[in-house]
């Protein structure tokens, strides 16, 4: 289990590799992520299509098994103004395992920055596909909703 670099991209075997990539990316962004949560559909499936709007700060996922659409974290508050755009991997596929990471305010449990980590289920590419400054409130509540 380790991240491997091929060309410009990183590839990994599972959520721990996606977490390592969020860790690296978020440190470079000066707001290191310290808490993480993987997305699971209400049906139990863990592979999704993903859309996001970084400007507005909202993301939604669509389960590839049952089709359930879920607004991630606090996205329900912003969904009306969001212009969602789909994510496609460099390999052309659009199915991902999702791992969310958050940075917190000092001495607080409140979300300060949100990182949306993905692992392509076709080619195993891992990356932070979107991130934004996020006043998401309590990290436990926020991450329970990703
Ligand atoms: Zn589902
Ligand atoms: Zn891919």
mmCIF file of C-alpha atoms and ligand atoms in Angstrom:
data_model
loop_
_atom_site.group_PDB
_atom_site.id
_atom_site.type_symbol
_atom_site.label_atom_id
_atom_site.label_comp_id
_atom_site.label_asym_id
_atom_site.label_seq_id
_atom_site.Cartn_x
_atom_site.Cartn_y
_atom_site.Cartn_z
ATOM 1 C CA UNK A 1 0.000 0.000 0.000
ATOM 2 C CA UNK A 2 1.760 3.073 -1.142
ATOM 3 C CA UNK A 3 1.284 5.931 -3.506
ATOM 4 C CA UNK A 4 3.080 5.459 -6.799
ATOM 5 C CA UNK A 5 3.832 8.258 -9.205
ATOM 6 C CA UNK A 6 3.471 7.766 -12.940
ATOM 7 C CA UNK A 7 4.165 10.855 -14.975
ATOM 8 C CA UNK A 8 2.278 13.750 -13.383
ATOM 9 C CA UNK A 9 -0.184 11.585 -11.474
ATOM 10 C CA UNK A 10 -0.353 9.522 -8.298
ATOM 11 C CA UNK A 11 -1.911 6.088 -8.048
ATOM 12 C CA UNK A 12 -2.953 4.104 -4.975
ATOM 13 C CA UNK A 13 -4.664 0.979 -3.722
ATOM 14 C CA UNK A 14 -7.275 2.241 -1.297
ATOM 15 C CA UNK A 15 -8.578 4.951 1.039
ATOM 16 C CA UNK A 16 -5.317 5.110 3.024
ATOM 17 C CA UNK A 17 -3.526 6.201 -0.146
ATOM 18 C CA UNK A 18 -6.170 8.833 -0.871
ATOM 19 C CA UNK A 19 -5.727 10.040 2.707
ATOM 20 C CA UNK A 20 -1.955 10.277 2.187
ATOM 21 C CA UNK A 21 -2.543 12.382 -0.928
ATOM 22 C CA UNK A 22 -4.973 14.710 0.910
ATOM 23 C CA UNK A 23 -2.367 15.004 3.650
ATOM 24 C CA UNK A 24 0.334 16.012 1.154
ATOM 25 C CA UNK A 25 -1.933 18.393 -0.787
ATOM 26 C CA UNK A 26 -3.415 20.058 2.305
ATOM 27 C CA UNK A 27 -0.019 20.638 3.897
ATOM 28 C CA UNK A 28 1.088 22.436 0.740
ATOM 29 C CA UNK A 29 -2.144 24.476 0.995
ATOM 30 C CA UNK A 30 -1.125 25.564 4.544
ATOM 31 C CA UNK A 31 -4.328 24.181 6.103
ATOM 32 C CA UNK A 32 -3.480 20.544 6.839
ATOM 33 C CA UNK A 33 -6.402 18.145 6.976
ATOM 34 C CA UNK A 34 -6.618 16.312 10.285
ATOM 35 C CA UNK A 35 -9.947 14.498 10.087
ATOM 36 C CA UNK A 36 -11.178 12.231 7.319
ATOM 37 C CA UNK A 37 -14.261 10.282 6.301
ATOM 38 C CA UNK A 38 -15.020 7.954 3.399
ATOM 39 C CA UNK A 39 -18.310 8.227 1.525
ATOM 40 C CA UNK A 40 -20.756 5.344 1.593
ATOM 41 C CA UNK A 41 -24.185 5.311 -0.018
ATOM 42 C CA UNK A 42 -27.296 4.447 1.980
ATOM 43 C CA UNK A 43 -27.258 1.176 -0.026
ATOM 44 C CA UNK A 44 -23.735 0.414 1.227
ATOM 45 C CA UNK A 45 -22.003 0.950 -2.116
ATOM 46 C CA UNK A 46 -18.822 3.073 -2.166
ATOM 47 C CA UNK A 47 -18.360 4.052 -5.801
ATOM 48 C CA UNK A 48 -19.798 7.309 -7.122
ATOM 49 C CA UNK A 49 -20.056 9.766 -9.915
ATOM 50 C CA UNK A 50 -18.976 13.188 -8.646
ATOM 51 C CA UNK A 51 -19.982 16.765 -9.406
ATOM 52 C CA UNK A 52 -18.753 19.896 -7.696
ATOM 53 C CA UNK A 53 -18.672 23.672 -7.815
ATOM 54 C CA UNK A 54 -15.504 24.991 -6.190
ATOM 55 C CA UNK A 55 -16.616 28.636 -6.437
ATOM 56 C CA UNK A 56 -19.766 28.058 -4.432
ATOM 57 C CA UNK A 57 -18.261 25.295 -2.333
ATOM 58 C CA UNK A 58 -20.610 22.391 -2.937
ATOM 59 C CA UNK A 59 -20.360 18.808 -4.127
ATOM 60 C CA UNK A 60 -22.777 16.017 -4.817
ATOM 61 C CA UNK A 61 -22.270 12.347 -5.511
ATOM 62 C CA UNK A 62 -24.353 9.814 -7.399
ATOM 63 C CA UNK A 63 -24.153 6.151 -6.416
ATOM 64 C CA UNK A 64 -23.157 3.967 -9.366
ATOM 65 C CA UNK A 65 -25.154 1.036 -7.921
ATOM 66 C CA UNK A 66 -28.533 2.498 -6.920
ATOM 67 C CA UNK A 67 -28.485 6.000 -8.440
ATOM 68 C CA UNK A 68 -29.054 7.813 -5.141
ATOM 69 C CA UNK A 69 -27.937 11.458 -5.342
ATOM 70 C CA UNK A 70 -26.467 12.956 -2.173
ATOM 71 C CA UNK A 71 -25.329 16.507 -1.395
ATOM 72 C CA UNK A 72 -22.057 16.156 0.493
ATOM 73 C CA UNK A 73 -21.273 17.802 3.844
ATOM 74 C CA UNK A 74 -23.046 21.175 4.054
ATOM 75 C CA UNK A 75 -23.736 21.354 0.302
ATOM 76 C CA UNK A 76 -27.524 21.411 0.775
ATOM 77 C CA UNK A 77 -27.137 25.019 1.966
ATOM 78 C CA UNK A 78 -25.470 26.046 -1.289
ATOM 79 C CA UNK A 79 -27.008 23.704 -3.836
ATOM 80 C CA UNK A 80 -29.486 26.308 -5.151
ATOM 81 C CA UNK A 81 -26.718 28.652 -6.302
ATOM 82 C CA UNK A 82 -24.239 25.941 -7.334
ATOM 83 C CA UNK A 83 -23.378 25.147 -10.925
ATOM 84 C CA UNK A 84 -22.341 21.543 -10.668
ATOM 85 C CA UNK A 85 -19.809 20.173 -13.108
ATOM 86 C CA UNK A 86 -18.972 16.506 -13.456
ATOM 87 C CA UNK A 87 -15.520 15.094 -12.810
ATOM 88 C CA UNK A 88 -13.788 12.810 -15.250
ATOM 89 C CA UNK A 89 -10.559 10.954 -14.581
ATOM 90 C CA UNK A 90 -7.606 11.390 -16.960
ATOM 91 C CA UNK A 91 -8.372 7.795 -18.079
ATOM 92 C CA UNK A 92 -11.845 8.905 -19.213
ATOM 93 C CA UNK A 93 -13.851 7.077 -16.513
ATOM 94 C CA UNK A 94 -16.195 8.798 -14.063
ATOM 95 C CA UNK A 95 -16.439 6.396 -11.099
ATOM 96 C CA UNK A 96 -14.623 7.157 -7.863
ATOM 97 C CA UNK A 97 -14.156 6.160 -4.255
ATOM 98 C CA UNK A 98 -14.453 9.368 -2.250
ATOM 99 C CA UNK A 99 -12.565 10.403 0.853
ATOM 100 C CA UNK A 100 -13.170 13.779 2.446
ATOM 101 C CA UNK A 101 -10.653 15.583 4.626
ATOM 102 C CA UNK A 102 -11.097 18.732 6.679
ATOM 103 C CA UNK A 103 -8.759 21.233 8.290
ATOM 104 C CA UNK A 104 -10.006 22.747 11.540
ATOM 105 C CA UNK A 105 -9.686 26.151 13.177
ATOM 106 C CA UNK A 106 -7.115 26.240 15.973
ATOM 107 C CA UNK A 107 -8.422 24.973 19.333
ATOM 108 C CA UNK A 108 -11.714 24.176 17.702
ATOM 109 C CA UNK A 109 -13.672 21.379 16.118
ATOM 110 C CA UNK A 110 -15.017 23.647 13.372
ATOM 111 C CA UNK A 111 -14.269 23.030 9.718
ATOM 112 C CA UNK A 112 -11.995 25.611 8.082
ATOM 113 C CA UNK A 113 -11.083 23.998 4.774
ATOM 114 C CA UNK A 114 -12.551 21.101 2.829
ATOM 115 C CA UNK A 115 -10.657 18.627 0.609
ATOM 116 C CA UNK A 116 -12.400 16.175 -1.676
ATOM 117 C CA UNK A 117 -10.146 13.207 -2.373
ATOM 118 C CA UNK A 118 -10.922 10.716 -5.121
ATOM 119 C CA UNK A 119 -9.606 7.366 -6.249
ATOM 120 C CA UNK A 120 -10.577 6.228 -9.736
ATOM 121 C CA UNK A 121 -11.961 2.691 -9.611
ATOM 122 C CA UNK A 122 -10.770 2.070 -13.157
ATOM 123 C CA UNK A 123 -7.108 3.198 -13.205
ATOM 124 C CA UNK A 124 -6.493 3.796 -9.445
ATOM 125 C CA UNK A 125 -5.469 7.429 -9.884
ATOM 126 C CA UNK A 126 -5.736 9.351 -6.618
ATOM 127 C CA UNK A 127 -6.040 13.087 -6.250
ATOM 128 C CA UNK A 128 -7.717 16.005 -4.537
ATOM 129 C CA UNK A 129 -10.269 16.881 -7.213
ATOM 130 C CA UNK A 130 -11.653 19.910 -5.388
ATOM 131 C CA UNK A 131 -11.062 21.956 -2.259
ATOM 132 C CA UNK A 132 -12.378 25.157 -0.819
ATOM 133 C CA UNK A 133 -12.540 27.339 2.266
ATOM 134 C CA UNK A 134 -15.495 25.963 4.139
ATOM 135 C CA UNK A 135 -17.401 27.255 7.156
ATOM 136 C CA UNK A 136 -18.911 23.837 7.649
ATOM 137 C CA UNK A 137 -19.339 23.987 11.420
ATOM 138 C CA UNK A 138 -18.741 20.954 13.608
ATOM 139 C CA UNK A 139 -16.387 18.523 11.856
ATOM 140 C CA UNK A 140 -18.128 15.438 13.225
ATOM 141 C CA UNK A 141 -21.513 16.519 11.883
ATOM 142 C CA UNK A 142 -20.004 17.653 8.587
ATOM 143 C CA UNK A 143 -18.042 14.452 7.973
ATOM 144 C CA UNK A 144 -21.015 12.271 8.891
ATOM 145 C CA UNK A 145 -22.772 13.823 5.877
ATOM 146 C CA UNK A 146 -20.127 13.297 3.189
HETATM 147 ZN ZN1 LIG B 1 -26.406 3.352 -3.605
HETATM 148 ZN ZN1 LIG B 2 -8.939 6.697 -14.002
#
